[in-house]
Amino acid sequence: MRALEVVISLLLAAVPVIAANSAAEAPTCGALCIGLTTVHSGLCNVTDIECICTNAALNAEIQSCVTANCTIKEALQTQKYSYGLCGRQGEDRTALVWIVGITFGAIGLSAFGLRCLARLHLGAQSWGMDDWVMCAAILLMIPLCVLSVPLTQHGLGLDMWFVDFDDITSILYYYFWDEMLYITALALTKVSILFFYLKVFPKRSFRISAYVLIALNICYALGYDLVLTFQCSPIDGAWLSWDGEYNAKCVSINILGWSAAAINIALDLATIILPLPELFQLSMSWKKKVQILLMFMVGFFVTVVSAVRLRSLIEFGTTSNVTQDYVEVGYWSTIEVPVGIICACMPAIRSLFSQVFPSMFGTTRGDTKSGYTFGHSQGYPSKMTGPSRLASNAGSAQIRVKQEWTVMSNPAENRSDVELRSFEQQIAGADSPKRITFHKNRLDEWSKTEKSPTRGPRRQDSRDSHETVV
């Protein structure tokens, strides 16, 4: 024992700058492992601090001794002591944690704000179930991202041995709630997207599939929230049992993390793939197809983020450096949720931009109640001029009326120009003095009259203008 005291004294004497601080912080268990392992291994002289700090084989033996003979708290204190002894600096990623959280939280909130602005522009009738569900997702995203600030204040992003024991407990407590916020927010985001699908696609088989996915997402969120809540018995063991001194029985958080991530990726892919067959049947310009494709690429990016996050789960729950190794899984989670919300808000944002920048985003026929715009599978001409064109078209081919058109006519002395305008154009405030809606057989009768040699062209004035219901 006397020899060991001499060894430790020599070690401290070799580094007088840190001796006063490190000696007080070095636990007895750690000091014994450092001193005895150095003497017994013969790899380094006890006074050669540089050799002790840089010899990998010696450090591995010291680490094994500490792991086998010291408590978790003593091991952390020993690691902190060795860093000070060797003049090493730990890694600091605290800024990364809160910058990622606040930045992506602000972007997600901005996307939701534009969504609400689009609803305000279209009227209260455009607000639907998908918007209410998105409100719930936003209410969960905000604390998920904001919690990155107190997490860094307690030391997330620093090496665990530089963090106070009480702060480690606080970090794990915040993570306990973060896990449930993350799971639930992702599920609600997908549910919101699926409710949006129900607004746009009326096909019965599609709607059944959408409702099934909604039910699966709800079951996923409720199931994992319950499992995460009761992952330890008692419940507070989830944030108190890290030091091995608190008696609690816990399931493997690593298994929970991997299984939840795998199911989430499967639900992501199902939600993205579900509407693709319906979208391929739409007839629209290449510009609109590219815009819709870009929206779905954002959805695929969410899935990519989920896959990248899997790599950070390798050490999740089994690491010996919690406050450092939980950084990646934390910031990827705070990226994934806002990006998913952005994806869910993009159709509404596009609808808003199509009103503000029509030349860039264009306008398409769609569900005027929902406010989302998608092209129909059929295209129609918007204008025909002159009764002679109506007559020739009626005589050469049978007219097929596939949707209601309103014929706008302006009085003229000899003849009138006839313009077909859709219902949406009337709403937009087009100049329309009178309105005539033609049925097919009425067009045929009118065209025959025009071709009759005994009668001249019919003059149409304001008194002739009337409305016929199809």
Tab-separated table of C-alpha atoms in Angstrom:
chain	number	residue	atom	x	y	z
A	1	MET	CA	0.000	0.000	0.000
A	2	ARG	CA	2.905	2.281	0.778
A	3	ALA	CA	4.339	1.588	-2.690
A	4	LEU	CA	1.038	2.581	-4.275
A	5	GLU	CA	1.018	5.881	-2.407
A	6	VAL	CA	4.517	6.566	-3.714
A	7	VAL	CA	3.391	5.798	-7.271
A	8	ILE	CA	0.424	8.156	-7.049
A	9	SER	CA	2.583	10.863	-5.486
A	10	LEU	CA	5.086	10.564	-8.305
A	11	LEU	CA	2.307	10.835	-10.883
A	12	LEU	CA	0.928	13.975	-9.290
A	13	ALA	CA	4.361	15.481	-8.836
A	14	ALA	CA	5.036	15.091	-12.531
A	15	VAL	CA	2.114	17.353	-13.353
A	16	PRO	CA	2.075	20.068	-10.669
A	17	VAL	CA	-0.208	22.322	-12.715
A	18	ILE	CA	-3.163	19.950	-12.419
A	19	ALA	CA	-2.220	18.078	-9.260
A	20	ALA	CA	-4.176	20.310	-6.919
A	21	ASN	CA	-7.402	19.906	-8.896
A	22	SER	CA	-7.075	16.352	-10.191
A	23	ALA	CA	-5.988	14.763	-6.912
A	24	ALA	CA	-9.147	15.950	-5.174
A	25	GLU	CA	-11.361	14.651	-8.006
A	26	ALA	CA	-9.687	11.298	-8.538
A	27	PRO	CA	-11.609	8.522	-6.723
A	28	THR	CA	-9.645	5.946	-4.783
A	29	CYS	CA	-10.779	3.165	-7.103
A	30	GLY	CA	-9.562	4.998	-10.194
A	31	ALA	CA	-6.248	6.003	-8.626
A	32	LEU	CA	-5.579	2.377	-7.655
A	33	CYS	CA	-6.273	1.165	-11.193
A	34	ILE	CA	-3.989	3.787	-12.739
A	35	GLY	CA	-1.128	3.231	-10.313
A	36	LEU	CA	-1.191	-0.560	-10.009
A	37	THR	CA	-1.779	-1.189	-13.720
A	38	THR	CA	1.119	1.098	-14.655
A	39	VAL	CA	3.492	-0.628	-12.229
A	40	HIS	CA	2.429	-4.194	-13.047
A	41	SER	CA	2.360	-3.781	-16.818
A	42	GLY	CA	5.882	-2.376	-17.065
A	43	LEU	CA	4.844	-0.587	-20.235
A	44	CYS	CA	5.660	2.868	-18.930
A	45	ASN	CA	7.656	4.462	-16.159
A	46	VAL	CA	5.398	5.852	-13.447
A	47	THR	CA	6.963	9.280	-13.913
A	48	ASP	CA	6.514	9.269	-17.710
A	49	ILE	CA	3.120	10.942	-17.984
A	50	GLU	CA	3.327	11.239	-21.773
A	51	CYS	CA	3.884	7.496	-22.094
A	52	ILE	CA	0.975	6.723	-19.744
A	53	CYS	CA	-1.341	9.027	-21.689
A	54	THR	CA	-0.393	7.825	-25.179
A	55	ASN	CA	0.161	4.096	-24.651
A	56	ALA	CA	-2.993	2.465	-26.032
A	57	ALA	CA	-2.323	-0.949	-24.514
A	58	LEU	CA	-1.803	0.517	-21.036
A	59	ASN	CA	-4.939	2.646	-21.319
A	60	ALA	CA	-6.972	-0.402	-22.338
A	61	GLU	CA	-5.759	-2.257	-19.224
A	62	ILE	CA	-6.565	0.716	-16.999
A	63	GLN	CA	-10.036	0.955	-18.555
A	64	SER	CA	-10.673	-2.735	-17.926
A	65	CYS	CA	-9.626	-2.343	-14.310
A	66	VAL	CA	-11.900	0.657	-13.798
A	67	THR	CA	-14.881	-1.073	-15.439
A	68	ALA	CA	-14.453	-4.194	-13.323
A	69	ASN	CA	-13.775	-2.565	-9.952
A	70	CYS	CA	-15.388	0.885	-9.917
A	71	THR	CA	-18.946	2.169	-9.910
A	72	ILE	CA	-20.269	4.159	-12.863
A	73	LYS	CA	-19.827	7.436	-11.022
A	74	GLU	CA	-16.274	6.492	-9.992
A	75	ALA	CA	-15.490	5.522	-13.586
A	76	LEU	CA	-16.685	8.914	-14.811
A	77	GLN	CA	-14.619	10.719	-12.200
A	78	THR	CA	-11.572	8.657	-13.172
A	79	GLN	CA	-12.056	9.477	-16.838
A	80	LYS	CA	-12.319	13.166	-16.044
A	81	TYR	CA	-9.171	12.904	-13.938
A	82	SER	CA	-7.249	11.175	-16.743
A	83	TYR	CA	-8.298	13.854	-19.247
A	84	GLY	CA	-6.980	16.521	-16.911
A	85	LEU	CA	-3.813	14.548	-16.231
A	86	CYS	CA	-3.065	14.220	-19.929
A	87	GLY	CA	-4.212	17.727	-20.868
A	88	ARG	CA	-6.887	16.489	-23.262
A	89	GLN	CA	-10.000	18.450	-24.166
A	90	GLY	CA	-13.382	16.829	-24.548
A	91	GLU	CA	-15.663	17.302	-27.539
A	92	ASP	CA	-18.259	20.061	-27.300
A	93	ARG	CA	-21.310	19.823	-29.584
A	94	THR	CA	-23.763	21.749	-27.435
A	95	ALA	CA	-24.166	24.535	-30.008
A	96	LEU	CA	-25.033	22.022	-32.723
A	97	VAL	CA	-27.867	20.599	-30.614
A	98	TRP	CA	-29.762	23.822	-29.979
A	99	ILE	CA	-29.041	25.395	-33.383
A	100	VAL	CA	-30.496	22.382	-35.211
A	101	GLY	CA	-33.494	22.235	-32.880
A	102	ILE	CA	-34.406	25.917	-33.066
A	103	THR	CA	-33.675	26.295	-36.801
A	104	PHE	CA	-35.749	23.362	-37.995
A	105	GLY	CA	-38.459	24.131	-35.466
A	106	ALA	CA	-38.735	27.646	-36.902
A	107	ILE	CA	-38.857	26.300	-40.466
A	108	GLY	CA	-41.590	23.824	-39.574
A	109	LEU	CA	-43.578	26.527	-37.788
A	110	SER	CA	-43.204	28.843	-40.796
A	111	ALA	CA	-44.542	26.140	-43.111
A	112	PHE	CA	-47.559	25.717	-40.850
A	113	GLY	CA	-48.059	29.490	-40.845
A	114	LEU	CA	-48.169	29.528	-44.660
A	115	ARG	CA	-50.645	26.666	-44.542
A	116	CYS	CA	-52.913	28.689	-42.251
A	117	LEU	CA	-52.524	31.717	-44.539
A	118	ALA	CA	-53.649	29.598	-47.483
A	119	ARG	CA	-56.714	28.522	-45.511
A	120	LEU	CA	-57.462	32.129	-44.590
A	121	HIS	CA	-57.221	33.120	-48.238
A	122	LEU	CA	-59.603	30.349	-49.337
A	123	GLY	CA	-62.105	30.805	-46.524
A	124	ALA	CA	-63.182	28.927	-43.431
A	125	GLN	CA	-64.801	26.167	-45.495
A	126	SER	CA	-61.349	25.017	-46.638
A	127	TRP	CA	-60.320	24.101	-43.073
A	128	GLY	CA	-60.618	20.351	-42.626
A	129	MET	CA	-59.678	17.388	-40.481
A	130	ASP	CA	-56.156	17.307	-41.921
A	131	ASP	CA	-55.610	20.842	-40.610
A	132	TRP	CA	-56.859	19.993	-37.117
A	133	VAL	CA	-54.540	16.987	-36.956
A	134	MET	CA	-51.663	19.154	-38.165
A	135	CYS	CA	-52.384	21.592	-35.322
A	136	ALA	CA	-51.871	18.729	-32.868
A	137	ALA	CA	-48.606	17.761	-34.585
A	138	ILE	CA	-47.371	21.357	-34.332
A	139	LEU	CA	-48.213	21.461	-30.619
A	140	LEU	CA	-45.928	18.444	-30.174
A	141	MET	CA	-43.176	19.677	-32.499
A	142	ILE	CA	-42.711	22.941	-30.604
A	143	PRO	CA	-41.659	21.419	-27.241
A	144	LEU	CA	-39.638	18.743	-29.061
A	145	CYS	CA	-37.500	21.438	-30.684
A	146	VAL	CA	-37.510	23.897	-27.778
A	147	LEU	CA	-36.255	21.239	-25.354
A	148	SER	CA	-32.951	21.255	-27.236
A	149	VAL	CA	-32.094	24.464	-25.343
A	150	PRO	CA	-32.368	23.131	-21.749
A	151	LEU	CA	-30.758	19.885	-22.890
A	152	THR	CA	-27.626	21.763	-23.945
A	153	GLN	CA	-27.726	23.829	-20.757
A	154	HIS	CA	-27.523	20.607	-18.771
A	155	GLY	CA	-24.626	19.329	-20.866
A	156	LEU	CA	-25.944	17.402	-23.878
A	157	GLY	CA	-23.118	17.577	-26.391
A	158	LEU	CA	-20.349	17.310	-23.780
A	159	ASP	CA	-18.570	14.139	-22.754
A	160	MET	CA	-20.411	12.493	-19.911
A	161	TRP	CA	-17.487	12.730	-17.471
A	162	PHE	CA	-17.557	16.531	-17.757
A	163	VAL	CA	-21.262	16.700	-16.842
A	164	ASP	CA	-22.520	16.857	-13.255
A	165	PHE	CA	-24.431	13.801	-12.081
A	166	ASP	CA	-27.642	15.757	-11.507
A	167	ASP	CA	-27.422	17.167	-15.031
A	168	ILE	CA	-27.126	13.652	-16.473
A	169	THR	CA	-30.350	12.752	-14.698
A	170	SER	CA	-32.041	15.868	-16.087
A	171	ILE	CA	-30.924	15.055	-19.644
A	172	LEU	CA	-32.367	11.546	-19.434
A	173	TYR	CA	-35.585	12.947	-17.973
A	174	TYR	CA	-35.980	15.300	-20.949
A	175	TYR	CA	-35.229	12.446	-23.330
A	176	PHE	CA	-37.968	10.382	-21.696
A	177	TRP	CA	-40.523	12.971	-22.843
A	178	ASP	CA	-38.766	13.687	-26.129
A	179	GLU	CA	-39.168	10.068	-27.200
A	180	MET	CA	-42.958	10.219	-26.852
A	181	LEU	CA	-43.193	13.665	-28.463
A	182	TYR	CA	-41.188	12.370	-31.417
A	183	ILE	CA	-43.228	9.180	-31.916
A	184	THR	CA	-46.591	10.932	-31.622
A	185	ALA	CA	-45.686	13.938	-33.794
A	186	LEU	CA	-44.505	11.693	-36.634
A	187	ALA	CA	-47.668	9.605	-36.501
A	188	LEU	CA	-49.930	12.668	-36.472
A	189	THR	CA	-48.074	14.171	-39.424
A	190	LYS	CA	-48.749	11.068	-41.501
A	191	VAL	CA	-52.383	11.005	-40.356
A	192	SER	CA	-52.754	14.621	-41.514
A	193	ILE	CA	-51.350	13.718	-44.936
A	194	LEU	CA	-53.747	10.776	-45.199
A	195	PHE	CA	-56.745	12.963	-44.349
A	196	PHE	CA	-55.594	15.304	-47.104
A	197	TYR	CA	-55.599	12.350	-49.511
A	198	LEU	CA	-59.213	11.675	-48.546
A	199	LYS	CA	-60.105	15.222	-49.638
A	200	VAL	CA	-58.611	14.772	-53.072
A	201	PHE	CA	-59.138	11.158	-54.138
A	202	PRO	CA	-62.711	9.791	-54.055
A	203	LYS	CA	-62.002	6.233	-55.226
A	204	ARG	CA	-63.479	3.778	-52.719
A	205	SER	CA	-60.563	1.316	-52.659
A	206	PHE	CA	-58.147	4.193	-52.160
A	207	ARG	CA	-60.164	5.599	-49.271
A	208	ILE	CA	-60.256	2.212	-47.554
A	209	SER	CA	-56.457	1.967	-47.822
A	210	ALA	CA	-56.093	5.489	-46.431
A	211	TYR	CA	-58.307	4.722	-43.437
A	212	VAL	CA	-56.329	1.536	-42.751
A	213	LEU	CA	-53.082	3.530	-42.714
A	214	ILE	CA	-54.650	6.118	-40.411
A	215	ALA	CA	-55.610	3.351	-37.982
A	216	LEU	CA	-52.113	1.827	-38.161
A	217	ASN	CA	-50.462	5.168	-37.409
A	218	ILE	CA	-52.741	5.767	-34.428
A	219	CYS	CA	-52.045	2.271	-33.088
A	220	TYR	CA	-48.309	2.818	-33.624
A	221	ALA	CA	-48.329	6.062	-31.630
A	222	LEU	CA	-50.493	4.769	-28.786
A	223	GLY	CA	-48.654	1.458	-28.562
A	224	TYR	CA	-45.156	2.897	-28.387
A	225	ASP	CA	-46.182	5.722	-26.081
A	226	LEU	CA	-47.429	3.112	-23.614
A	227	VAL	CA	-44.309	0.969	-23.993
A	228	LEU	CA	-41.996	3.964	-23.559
A	229	THR	CA	-43.938	5.177	-20.537
A	230	PHE	CA	-43.577	1.826	-18.788
A	231	GLN	CA	-40.122	0.920	-20.108
A	232	CYS	CA	-38.908	0.824	-16.508
A	233	SER	CA	-40.484	-0.296	-13.279
A	234	PRO	CA	-40.806	2.012	-11.440
A	235	ILE	CA	-41.297	4.570	-14.219
A	236	ASP	CA	-38.689	7.023	-12.889
A	237	GLY	CA	-36.057	4.359	-13.405
A	238	ALA	CA	-35.900	5.581	-17.006
A	239	TRP	CA	-33.899	8.614	-15.857
A	240	LEU	CA	-32.602	7.546	-12.432
A	241	SER	CA	-31.134	4.084	-13.013
A	242	TRP	CA	-28.246	5.208	-15.214
A	243	ASP	CA	-25.747	5.094	-12.331
A	244	GLY	CA	-26.558	1.510	-11.328
A	245	GLU	CA	-27.438	2.631	-7.817
A	246	TYR	CA	-31.194	3.058	-8.330
A	247	ASN	CA	-33.044	-0.247	-8.227
A	248	ALA	CA	-35.214	-0.463	-11.365
A	249	LYS	CA	-36.018	-3.099	-13.947
A	250	CYS	CA	-36.020	-1.786	-17.532
A	251	VAL	CA	-36.535	-3.245	-20.983
A	252	SER	CA	-33.892	-2.705	-23.648
A	253	ILE	CA	-34.318	0.842	-24.906
A	254	ASN	CA	-32.130	-0.118	-27.867
A	255	ILE	CA	-34.629	-2.744	-29.038
A	256	LEU	CA	-37.485	-0.273	-28.602
A	257	GLY	CA	-35.649	2.356	-30.631
A	258	TRP	CA	-34.854	0.035	-33.530
A	259	SER	CA	-38.331	-1.477	-33.739
A	260	ALA	CA	-40.032	1.934	-33.590
A	261	ALA	CA	-37.750	3.289	-36.325
A	262	ALA	CA	-38.351	0.285	-38.596
A	263	ILE	CA	-42.153	0.523	-38.276
A	264	ASN	CA	-42.030	4.282	-38.826
A	265	ILE	CA	-40.060	3.870	-42.067
A	266	ALA	CA	-42.558	1.267	-43.299
A	267	LEU	CA	-45.471	3.625	-42.572
A	268	ASP	CA	-43.607	6.493	-44.283
A	269	LEU	CA	-43.161	4.474	-47.458
A	270	ALA	CA	-46.773	3.281	-47.445
A	271	THR	CA	-48.026	6.864	-47.048
A	272	ILE	CA	-45.845	8.151	-49.892
A	273	ILE	CA	-46.573	5.293	-52.313
A	274	LEU	CA	-50.349	5.158	-51.713
A	275	PRO	CA	-51.393	8.100	-53.986
A	276	LEU	CA	-48.864	7.507	-56.776
A	277	PRO	CA	-51.170	5.332	-58.957
A	278	GLU	CA	-53.880	7.990	-58.707
A	279	LEU	CA	-51.453	10.792	-59.545
A	280	PHE	CA	-50.137	8.992	-62.628
A	281	GLN	CA	-53.666	8.992	-64.061
A	282	LEU	CA	-53.934	12.779	-63.923
A	283	SER	CA	-53.490	14.744	-67.144
A	284	MET	CA	-51.513	17.894	-66.440
A	285	SER	CA	-48.634	19.930	-67.792
A	286	TRP	CA	-45.042	18.897	-67.218
A	287	LYS	CA	-44.569	21.925	-64.934
A	288	LYS	CA	-47.300	20.757	-62.563
A	289	LYS	CA	-45.993	17.194	-62.686
A	290	VAL	CA	-42.530	18.428	-61.672
A	291	GLN	CA	-44.005	20.471	-58.822
A	292	ILE	CA	-45.952	17.492	-57.482
A	293	LEU	CA	-42.886	15.269	-57.910
A	294	LEU	CA	-40.821	17.724	-55.860
A	295	MET	CA	-43.408	17.605	-53.076
A	296	PHE	CA	-43.132	13.831	-52.979
A	297	MET	CA	-39.335	14.024	-53.043
A	298	VAL	CA	-39.561	15.960	-49.771
A	299	GLY	CA	-41.583	13.043	-48.438
A	300	PHE	CA	-38.868	10.632	-49.530
A	301	PHE	CA	-36.319	12.885	-47.818
A	302	VAL	CA	-38.179	12.338	-44.546
A	303	THR	CA	-37.757	8.598	-45.068
A	304	VAL	CA	-34.055	9.097	-45.812
A	305	VAL	CA	-33.683	11.050	-42.562
A	306	SER	CA	-35.355	8.168	-40.726
A	307	ALA	CA	-32.910	5.733	-42.310
A	308	VAL	CA	-29.900	7.907	-41.446
A	309	ARG	CA	-31.198	8.163	-37.897
A	310	LEU	CA	-30.937	4.366	-37.649
A	311	ARG	CA	-27.151	4.668	-37.655
A	312	SER	CA	-27.296	6.808	-34.542
A	313	LEU	CA	-29.336	4.096	-32.805
A	314	ILE	CA	-26.440	1.635	-32.870
A	315	GLU	CA	-25.147	2.902	-29.530
A	316	PHE	CA	-28.519	4.133	-28.268
A	317	GLY	CA	-29.217	2.588	-24.862
A	318	THR	CA	-25.852	0.794	-24.638
A	319	THR	CA	-23.406	3.693	-24.662
A	320	SER	CA	-21.125	4.602	-21.786
A	321	ASN	CA	-21.088	8.244	-22.910
A	322	VAL	CA	-24.787	9.151	-22.948
A	323	THR	CA	-24.469	12.925	-23.168
A	324	GLN	CA	-22.265	12.670	-26.262
A	325	ASP	CA	-23.703	9.663	-28.087
A	326	TYR	CA	-27.313	10.846	-27.729
A	327	VAL	CA	-26.525	13.990	-29.729
A	328	GLU	CA	-27.024	12.438	-33.167
A	329	VAL	CA	-30.228	10.604	-32.358
A	330	GLY	CA	-31.472	13.838	-30.804
A	331	TYR	CA	-30.824	16.243	-33.651
A	332	TRP	CA	-31.928	13.782	-36.348
A	333	SER	CA	-35.219	13.476	-34.478
A	334	THR	CA	-35.631	17.257	-34.357
A	335	ILE	CA	-34.908	17.371	-38.099
A	336	GLU	CA	-37.265	14.557	-39.063
A	337	VAL	CA	-40.403	15.930	-37.404
A	338	PRO	CA	-40.271	19.491	-38.874
A	339	VAL	CA	-39.366	18.169	-42.330
A	340	GLY	CA	-42.371	15.852	-42.183
A	341	ILE	CA	-44.579	18.807	-41.269
A	342	ILE	CA	-43.138	20.825	-44.162
A	343	CYS	CA	-43.994	17.958	-46.514
A	344	ALA	CA	-47.567	17.826	-45.184
A	345	CYS	CA	-47.977	21.591	-45.673
A	346	MET	CA	-46.545	21.803	-49.197
A	347	PRO	CA	-49.825	21.246	-51.119
A	348	ALA	CA	-51.463	24.116	-49.232
A	349	ILE	CA	-48.371	26.293	-49.719
A	350	ARG	CA	-48.436	25.563	-53.441
A	351	SER	CA	-52.115	26.502	-53.539
A	352	LEU	CA	-51.252	29.824	-51.896
A	353	PHE	CA	-48.322	30.501	-54.222
A	354	SER	CA	-50.440	29.674	-57.283
A	355	GLN	CA	-52.645	32.624	-56.331
A	356	VAL	CA	-49.712	34.961	-55.675
A	357	PHE	CA	-47.449	33.760	-58.532
A	358	PRO	CA	-49.816	32.256	-61.129
A	359	SER	CA	-47.265	32.443	-63.944
A	360	MET	CA	-44.785	30.331	-61.992
A	361	PHE	CA	-47.039	27.820	-60.267
A	362	GLY	CA	-50.072	27.984	-62.558
A	363	THR	CA	-53.583	26.999	-61.587
A	364	THR	CA	-55.336	23.709	-62.013
A	365	ARG	CA	-58.869	22.553	-61.639
A	366	GLY	CA	-59.493	20.882	-58.336
A	367	ASP	CA	-61.484	20.619	-55.173
A	368	THR	CA	-62.493	24.189	-54.406
A	369	LYS	CA	-63.633	23.273	-50.924
A	370	SER	CA	-60.330	21.802	-49.841
A	371	GLY	CA	-58.252	24.461	-51.526
A	372	TYR	CA	-55.870	21.904	-53.031
A	373	THR	CA	-55.467	22.014	-56.795
A	374	PHE	CA	-54.848	19.046	-59.038
A	375	GLY	CA	-55.582	18.634	-62.740
A	376	HIS	CA	-58.528	16.641	-64.069
A	377	SER	CA	-57.961	13.780	-66.459
A	378	GLN	CA	-59.696	15.661	-69.280
A	379	GLY	CA	-58.787	18.987	-70.877
A	380	TYR	CA	-61.290	21.393	-72.426
A	381	PRO	CA	-60.966	24.370	-74.748
A	382	SER	CA	-61.696	27.639	-73.098
A	383	LYS	CA	-62.878	29.746	-76.013
A	384	MET	CA	-64.854	29.508	-79.292
A	385	THR	CA	-65.567	32.583	-81.389
A	386	GLY	CA	-68.534	33.186	-83.703
A	387	PRO	CA	-71.711	31.298	-84.474
A	388	SER	CA	-70.238	29.921	-87.700
A	389	ARG	CA	-67.683	27.905	-85.707
A	390	LEU	CA	-70.411	26.528	-83.480
A	391	ALA	CA	-72.400	25.560	-86.551
A	392	SER	CA	-69.522	23.843	-88.321
A	393	ASN	CA	-68.514	21.927	-85.198
A	394	ALA	CA	-72.063	20.785	-84.642
A	395	GLY	CA	-72.402	19.638	-88.222
A	396	SER	CA	-69.100	17.760	-88.516
A	397	ALA	CA	-69.020	15.918	-85.206
A	398	GLN	CA	-71.323	15.070	-82.372
A	399	ILE	CA	-70.879	17.335	-79.364
A	400	ARG	CA	-70.086	15.546	-76.088
A	401	VAL	CA	-70.768	17.642	-73.026
A	402	LYS	CA	-68.479	16.512	-70.190
A	403	GLN	CA	-68.833	19.447	-67.888
A	404	GLU	CA	-70.931	22.572	-67.589
A	405	TRP	CA	-69.790	25.616	-69.513
A	406	THR	CA	-71.290	29.084	-69.489
A	407	VAL	CA	-71.549	30.943	-72.776
A	408	MET	CA	-70.798	34.635	-72.358
A	409	SER	CA	-72.124	36.922	-75.149
A	410	ASN	CA	-71.756	40.635	-75.770
A	411	PRO	CA	-74.441	42.434	-77.851
A	412	ALA	CA	-73.363	43.471	-81.349
A	413	GLU	CA	-75.151	45.020	-84.297
A	414	ASN	CA	-74.683	42.210	-86.831
A	415	ARG	CA	-73.260	39.199	-84.960
A	416	SER	CA	-71.914	38.234	-81.566
A	417	ASP	CA	-68.730	36.643	-80.250
A	418	VAL	CA	-69.455	33.636	-78.083
A	419	GLU	CA	-67.025	32.689	-75.324
A	420	LEU	CA	-67.176	29.580	-73.139
A	421	ARG	CA	-66.126	30.147	-69.553
A	422	SER	CA	-65.909	27.635	-66.730
A	423	PHE	CA	-67.641	28.121	-63.400
A	424	GLU	CA	-64.337	29.035	-61.716
A	425	GLN	CA	-63.844	31.906	-64.170
A	426	GLN	CA	-67.187	33.353	-63.150
A	427	ILE	CA	-66.154	33.240	-59.513
A	428	ALA	CA	-62.901	35.001	-60.422
A	429	GLY	CA	-64.940	38.039	-61.428
A	430	ALA	CA	-64.941	37.853	-65.240
A	431	ASP	CA	-66.890	40.541	-67.061
A	432	SER	CA	-70.116	38.711	-67.879
A	433	PRO	CA	-73.127	40.771	-69.044
A	434	LYS	CA	-75.389	37.751	-69.649
A	435	ARG	CA	-75.165	33.971	-69.276
A	436	ILE	CA	-76.469	31.173	-71.498
A	437	THR	CA	-75.872	27.488	-70.754
A	438	PHE	CA	-76.465	25.206	-73.747
A	439	HIS	CA	-77.704	21.624	-73.782
A	440	LYS	CA	-76.478	19.419	-76.654
A	441	ASN	CA	-79.830	19.141	-78.474
A	442	ARG	CA	-80.280	22.921	-78.251
A	443	LEU	CA	-76.915	23.433	-79.916
A	444	ASP	CA	-77.915	21.014	-82.678
A	445	GLU	CA	-81.211	22.851	-83.296
A	446	TRP	CA	-79.440	26.206	-83.327
A	447	SER	CA	-76.797	24.968	-85.792
A	448	LYS	CA	-79.496	23.658	-88.157
A	449	THR	CA	-81.188	27.040	-88.078
A	450	GLU	CA	-77.907	28.738	-88.914
A	451	LYS	CA	-77.398	26.478	-91.956
A	452	SER	CA	-80.971	26.966	-93.285
A	453	PRO	CA	-80.877	28.913	-96.619
A	454	THR	CA	-84.205	30.575	-95.936
A	455	ARG	CA	-83.025	32.351	-92.812
A	456	GLY	CA	-80.126	34.614	-92.188
A	457	PRO	CA	-77.871	34.614	-89.124
A	458	ARG	CA	-79.726	35.123	-85.935
A	459	ARG	CA	-78.991	38.395	-84.266
A	460	GLN	CA	-78.489	38.099	-80.547
A	461	ASP	CA	-79.021	41.095	-78.325
A	462	SER	CA	-79.521	41.643	-74.659
A	463	ARG	CA	-83.209	40.680	-74.871
A	464	ASP	CA	-82.320	37.268	-76.342
A	465	SER	CA	-79.916	36.482	-73.533
A	466	HIS	CA	-81.359	33.939	-71.154
A	467	GLU	CA	-80.285	30.957	-69.062
A	468	THR	CA	-81.187	27.330	-69.655
A	469	VAL	CA	-80.428	24.705	-67.002
A	470	VAL	CA	-78.630	21.576	-68.255
